[in-house]
Tab-separated table of C-alpha atoms and ligand atoms in Angstrom:
chain	number	residue	atom	x	y	z
A	1	UNK	CA	92.672	164.220	88.209
A	2	UNK	CA	95.754	166.265	87.402
A	3	UNK	CA	98.467	164.983	85.104
A	4	UNK	CA	100.559	163.591	87.970
A	5	UNK	CA	97.631	161.611	89.334
A	6	UNK	CA	96.686	160.433	85.863
A	7	UNK	CA	100.219	159.187	85.232
A	8	UNK	CA	100.334	157.294	88.525
A	9	UNK	CA	96.881	155.784	87.910
A	10	UNK	CA	97.871	154.856	84.373
A	11	UNK	CA	100.965	153.085	85.641
A	12	UNK	CA	98.928	151.265	88.287
A	13	UNK	CA	96.478	150.141	85.587
A	14	UNK	CA	99.287	149.045	83.288
A	15	UNK	CA	100.774	146.964	86.095
A	16	UNK	CA	97.373	145.375	86.733
A	17	UNK	CA	96.960	144.690	83.003
A	18	UNK	CA	100.414	143.076	82.883
A	19	UNK	CA	99.593	140.875	85.888
A	20	UNK	CA	96.206	139.832	84.491
A	21	UNK	CA	97.726	139.089	81.058
A	22	UNK	CA	100.389	136.984	82.704
A	23	UNK	CA	97.663	135.079	84.570
A	24	UNK	CA	95.732	134.562	81.328
A	25	UNK	CA	98.797	133.203	79.533
A	26	UNK	CA	100.235	131.337	82.458
A	27	UNK	CA	97.479	130.405	84.909
A	28	UNK	CA	98.837	129.399	88.342
A	29	UNK	CA	97.071	126.025	87.951
A	30	UNK	CA	99.345	125.082	85.041
A	31	UNK	CA	102.046	123.410	87.146
A	32	UNK	CA	99.440	121.361	89.058
A	33	UNK	CA	97.776	120.443	85.768
A	34	UNK	CA	101.039	119.191	84.281
A	35	UNK	CA	101.699	117.205	87.449
A	36	UNK	CA	98.207	115.657	87.339
A	37	UNK	CA	98.637	114.741	83.663
A	38	UNK	CA	101.978	113.070	84.460
A	39	UNK	CA	100.345	111.162	87.339
A	40	UNK	CA	97.566	109.940	85.031
A	41	UNK	CA	100.151	108.808	82.468
A	42	UNK	CA	101.987	106.852	85.150
A	43	UNK	CA	98.770	105.032	86.117
A	44	UNK	CA	97.969	104.476	82.427
A	45	UNK	CA	101.398	102.959	81.851
A	46	UNK	CA	100.696	100.408	84.606
A	47	UNK	CA	97.439	99.332	82.971
A	48	UNK	CA	99.038	97.774	79.870
A	49	UNK	CA	101.245	95.227	81.679
A	50	UNK	CA	98.454	94.354	84.147
A	51	UNK	CA	95.994	93.712	81.302
A	52	UNK	CA	98.670	91.692	79.468
A	53	UNK	CA	99.320	89.533	82.523
A	54	UNK	CA	95.597	89.019	83.081
A	55	UNK	CA	95.085	87.914	79.440
A	56	UNK	CA	98.066	85.539	79.628
A	57	UNK	CA	96.621	83.952	82.766
A	58	UNK	CA	93.165	83.646	81.189
A	59	UNK	CA	94.693	81.930	78.157
A	60	UNK	CA	96.776	79.600	80.338
A	61	UNK	CA	93.671	78.718	82.306
A	62	UNK	CA	91.711	77.981	79.119
A	63	UNK	CA	94.562	75.736	77.897
A	64	UNK	CA	94.636	73.929	81.242
A	65	UNK	CA	90.891	73.422	81.003
A	66	UNK	CA	91.331	71.832	77.586
A	67	UNK	CA	94.074	69.576	78.983
A	68	UNK	CA	91.825	68.587	81.875
A	69	UNK	CA	88.962	67.659	79.520
A	70	UNK	CA	91.293	65.647	77.278
A	71	UNK	CA	92.754	63.778	80.254
A	72	UNK	CA	89.305	63.101	81.729
A	73	UNK	CA	88.029	61.611	78.514
A	74	UNK	CA	91.230	59.568	78.126
A	75	UNK	CA	90.637	58.248	81.652
A	76	UNK	CA	87.031	57.406	80.717
A	77	UNK	CA	88.315	55.548	77.672
A	78	UNK	CA	90.797	53.512	79.723
A	79	UNK	CA	88.067	52.746	82.257
A	80	UNK	CA	85.682	51.605	79.496
A	81	UNK	CA	88.371	49.329	78.055
A	82	UNK	CA	89.069	47.819	81.467
A	83	UNK	CA	85.377	47.033	81.844
A	84	UNK	CA	84.940	45.711	78.315
A	85	UNK	CA	85.618	42.137	79.302
A	86	UNK	CA	88.164	39.653	80.670
A	87	UNK	CA	91.784	40.305	79.768
A	88	UNK	CA	95.158	38.813	80.433
A	89	UNK	CA	97.569	39.975	83.137
A	90	UNK	CA	99.752	42.017	80.773
A	91	UNK	CA	96.771	43.943	79.437
A	92	UNK	CA	95.551	44.577	82.976
A	93	UNK	CA	99.019	45.848	83.939
A	94	UNK	CA	99.161	48.092	80.889
A	95	UNK	CA	95.750	49.575	81.672
A	96	UNK	CA	96.685	50.163	85.312
A	97	UNK	CA	99.854	51.918	84.181
A	98	UNK	CA	97.990	54.067	81.655
A	99	UNK	CA	95.392	54.918	84.255
A	100	UNK	CA	97.972	55.874	86.853
A	101	UNK	CA	99.861	58.003	84.312
A	102	UNK	CA	96.722	59.838	83.259
A	103	UNK	CA	95.628	60.358	86.862
A	104	UNK	CA	99.018	61.850	87.740
A	105	UNK	CA	98.865	64.184	84.772
A	106	UNK	CA	95.322	65.203	85.689
A	107	UNK	CA	96.390	65.928	89.235
A	108	UNK	CA	99.221	68.099	87.973
A	109	UNK	CA	96.868	69.990	85.633
A	110	UNK	CA	94.419	70.561	88.464
A	111	UNK	CA	97.167	71.802	90.745
A	112	UNK	CA	98.468	74.212	88.088
A	113	UNK	CA	94.894	75.371	87.386
A	114	UNK	CA	94.413	76.239	91.044
A	115	UNK	CA	97.584	78.283	91.299
A	116	UNK	CA	96.800	79.961	87.967
A	117	UNK	CA	93.319	80.797	89.255
A	118	UNK	CA	94.818	82.353	92.408
A	119	UNK	CA	97.192	84.431	90.284
A	120	UNK	CA	94.294	85.485	88.052
A	121	UNK	CA	92.164	86.609	91.001
A	122	UNK	CA	95.136	88.537	92.332
A	123	UNK	CA	95.801	90.288	89.006
A	124	UNK	CA	92.087	91.044	88.582
A	125	UNK	CA	92.203	92.787	91.960
A	126	UNK	CA	95.205	94.821	90.842
A	127	UNK	CA	93.446	95.679	87.594
A	128	UNK	CA	90.338	96.856	89.456
A	129	UNK	CA	92.491	99.005	91.752
A	130	UNK	CA	94.362	100.453	88.788
A	131	UNK	CA	91.048	101.236	87.087
A	132	UNK	CA	89.882	103.153	90.148
A	133	UNK	CA	93.218	104.989	90.307
A	134	UNK	CA	92.976	105.810	86.602
A	135	UNK	CA	89.474	107.171	86.993
A	136	UNK	CA	90.531	109.294	89.970
A	137	UNK	CA	93.583	110.568	88.099
A	138	UNK	CA	91.343	111.494	85.172
A	139	UNK	CA	88.933	113.318	87.466
A	140	UNK	CA	91.837	115.227	89.029
A	141	UNK	CA	93.054	116.291	85.579
A	142	UNK	CA	89.534	117.399	84.595
A	143	UNK	CA	89.010	119.371	87.809
A	144	UNK	CA	92.331	121.221	87.560
A	145	UNK	CA	91.827	121.871	83.849
A	146	UNK	CA	88.416	123.330	84.619
A	147	UNK	CA	89.897	125.627	87.273
A	148	UNK	CA	92.696	126.681	84.907
A	149	UNK	CA	90.174	127.508	82.167
A	150	UNK	CA	88.120	129.532	84.640
A	151	UNK	CA	91.231	131.455	85.721
A	152	UNK	CA	92.132	132.179	82.095
A	153	UNK	CA	88.572	133.324	81.356
A	154	UNK	CA	88.457	135.598	84.408
A	155	UNK	CA	91.904	137.029	83.682
A	156	UNK	CA	90.930	137.725	80.077
A	157	UNK	CA	87.783	139.581	81.007
A	158	UNK	CA	89.760	141.485	83.651
A	159	UNK	CA	92.295	142.485	80.982
A	160	UNK	CA	89.601	143.814	78.667
A	161	UNK	CA	87.898	145.672	81.532
A	162	UNK	CA	91.230	147.230	82.610
A	163	UNK	CA	92.092	148.143	79.018
A	164	UNK	CA	88.809	149.974	78.682
A	165	UNK	CA	89.520	151.808	81.930
A	166	UNK	CA	93.000	152.654	80.699
A	167	UNK	CA	91.632	153.973	77.410
A	168	UNK	CA	89.315	156.338	79.280
A	169	UNK	CA	92.098	157.437	81.613
A	170	UNK	CA	94.551	158.035	78.760
A	171	UNK	CA	92.011	160.318	77.088
A	172	UNK	CA	92.438	162.702	80.035
A	173	UNK	CA	96.177	163.069	79.409
A	174	UNK	CA	97.581	165.442	76.838
A	175	UNK	CA	99.400	163.860	73.914
A	176	UNK	CA	102.912	164.873	74.986
A	177	UNK	CA	102.511	163.515	78.515
A	178	UNK	CA	101.086	160.256	77.191
A	179	UNK	CA	103.906	159.881	74.682
A	180	UNK	CA	106.524	160.562	77.357
A	181	UNK	CA	104.831	158.004	79.587
A	182	UNK	CA	104.690	155.348	76.847
A	183	UNK	CA	108.359	155.855	76.034
A	184	UNK	CA	109.381	155.674	79.684
A	185	UNK	CA	107.217	152.528	80.072
A	186	UNK	CA	109.143	150.843	77.326
A	187	UNK	CA	112.508	152.045	78.524
A	188	UNK	CA	111.930	151.098	82.169
A	189	UNK	CA	110.030	147.913	81.511
A	190	UNK	CA	106.680	148.840	83.021
A	191	UNK	CA	107.857	151.061	85.849
A	192	UNK	CA	107.929	154.541	84.315
A	193	UNK	CA	106.671	156.830	87.058
A	194	UNK	CA	107.973	157.281	90.577
A	195	UNK	CA	107.054	159.607	93.392
A	196	UNK	CA	109.341	161.601	95.640
A	197	UNK	CA	108.841	160.281	99.144
A	198	UNK	CA	110.871	162.156	101.716
A	199	UNK	CA	114.405	162.275	100.338
A	200	UNK	CA	114.007	159.366	97.900
A	201	UNK	CA	112.141	158.583	94.681
A	202	UNK	CA	109.901	155.559	95.223
A	203	UNK	CA	111.464	153.219	92.633
A	204	UNK	CA	115.190	153.911	92.389
A	205	UNK	CA	115.221	154.878	96.089
A	206	UNK	CA	118.406	156.876	95.790
A	207	UNK	CA	118.881	159.361	98.641
A	208	UNK	CA	118.841	162.898	97.226
A	209	UNK	CA	120.663	165.935	98.635
A	210	UNK	CA	118.473	168.740	100.076
A	211	UNK	CA	119.709	171.109	97.350
A	212	UNK	CA	118.649	168.658	94.631
A	213	UNK	CA	115.250	168.210	96.281
A	214	UNK	CA	114.737	171.965	96.452
A	215	UNK	CA	115.518	172.188	92.748
A	216	UNK	CA	113.114	169.339	91.932
A	217	UNK	CA	110.386	170.968	94.005
A	218	UNK	CA	110.619	174.047	91.841
A	219	UNK	CA	109.745	171.823	88.869
A	220	UNK	CA	106.762	170.207	90.696
A	221	UNK	CA	104.432	168.475	90.145
A	222	UNK	CA	106.174	166.510	87.328
A	223	UNK	CA	109.835	166.318	86.469
A	224	UNK	CA	112.491	163.718	85.745
A	225	UNK	CA	114.424	161.772	88.352
A	226	UNK	CA	118.006	163.108	88.223
A	227	UNK	CA	119.305	159.629	89.058
A	228	UNK	CA	117.300	157.038	87.079
A	229	UNK	CA	115.558	159.402	84.597
A	230	UNK	CA	112.081	158.089	85.276
A	231	UNK	CA	109.132	160.474	85.351
A	232	UNK	CA	109.164	161.864	88.869
A	233	UNK	CA	106.027	163.124	90.583
A	234	UNK	CA	106.652	165.691	93.317
A	235	UNK	CA	104.545	166.864	96.230
A	236	UNK	CA	102.007	164.116	96.766
A	237	UNK	CA	102.200	162.871	100.293
A	238	UNK	CA	106.023	163.015	100.111
B	1	ZN	ZN1	114.712	157.611	90.118
């Protein structure tokens, strides 16, 4: 390779290195990963209230069960008293009233228990669904994270492979040419070398006068672009 070819190849490698480094630092999966993490957090945030509601309903149901047992034994007690022997009318009336009161309260407790049970079954269903959603969201996060890590790993090994290639290529350039290239790279932010194609350099694309082109051709194969001051390669497939 002559110096012009080496410079163009070096620039191509440097562009590839820059792209691979960018991929290693900023894998394209990152946006999807952040989105998946946000989605998982949203599902997670639903879990707390659902669990809270379920526990409240379980406690209410346990309390109602206690009430039911208390009322049932109170009813048993009243029944036992009514069967304990003959009693006057007032006592009979009082027992009937107590019995009717207790029975009404028991009915109310049973009714509330049923509706609480329905609500509990419903919330348990929602909790099960949320658990499935949470598991899926977690799997999505894991899968995207795995892909992102693979991308970063591949990009890193590509960078080190390209750097090695660049090192070998740079050895073929003389010190002055390499220094000029490095300086131009810094000055022009990664695009240091352009080629004259027809009437125009390939990067700044300014249209040059025939006289200027003739002058540049005398300086071939490497000169400086009169317009943008990049390193200009002349006479390669122009
Ligand atoms: Zn130029």
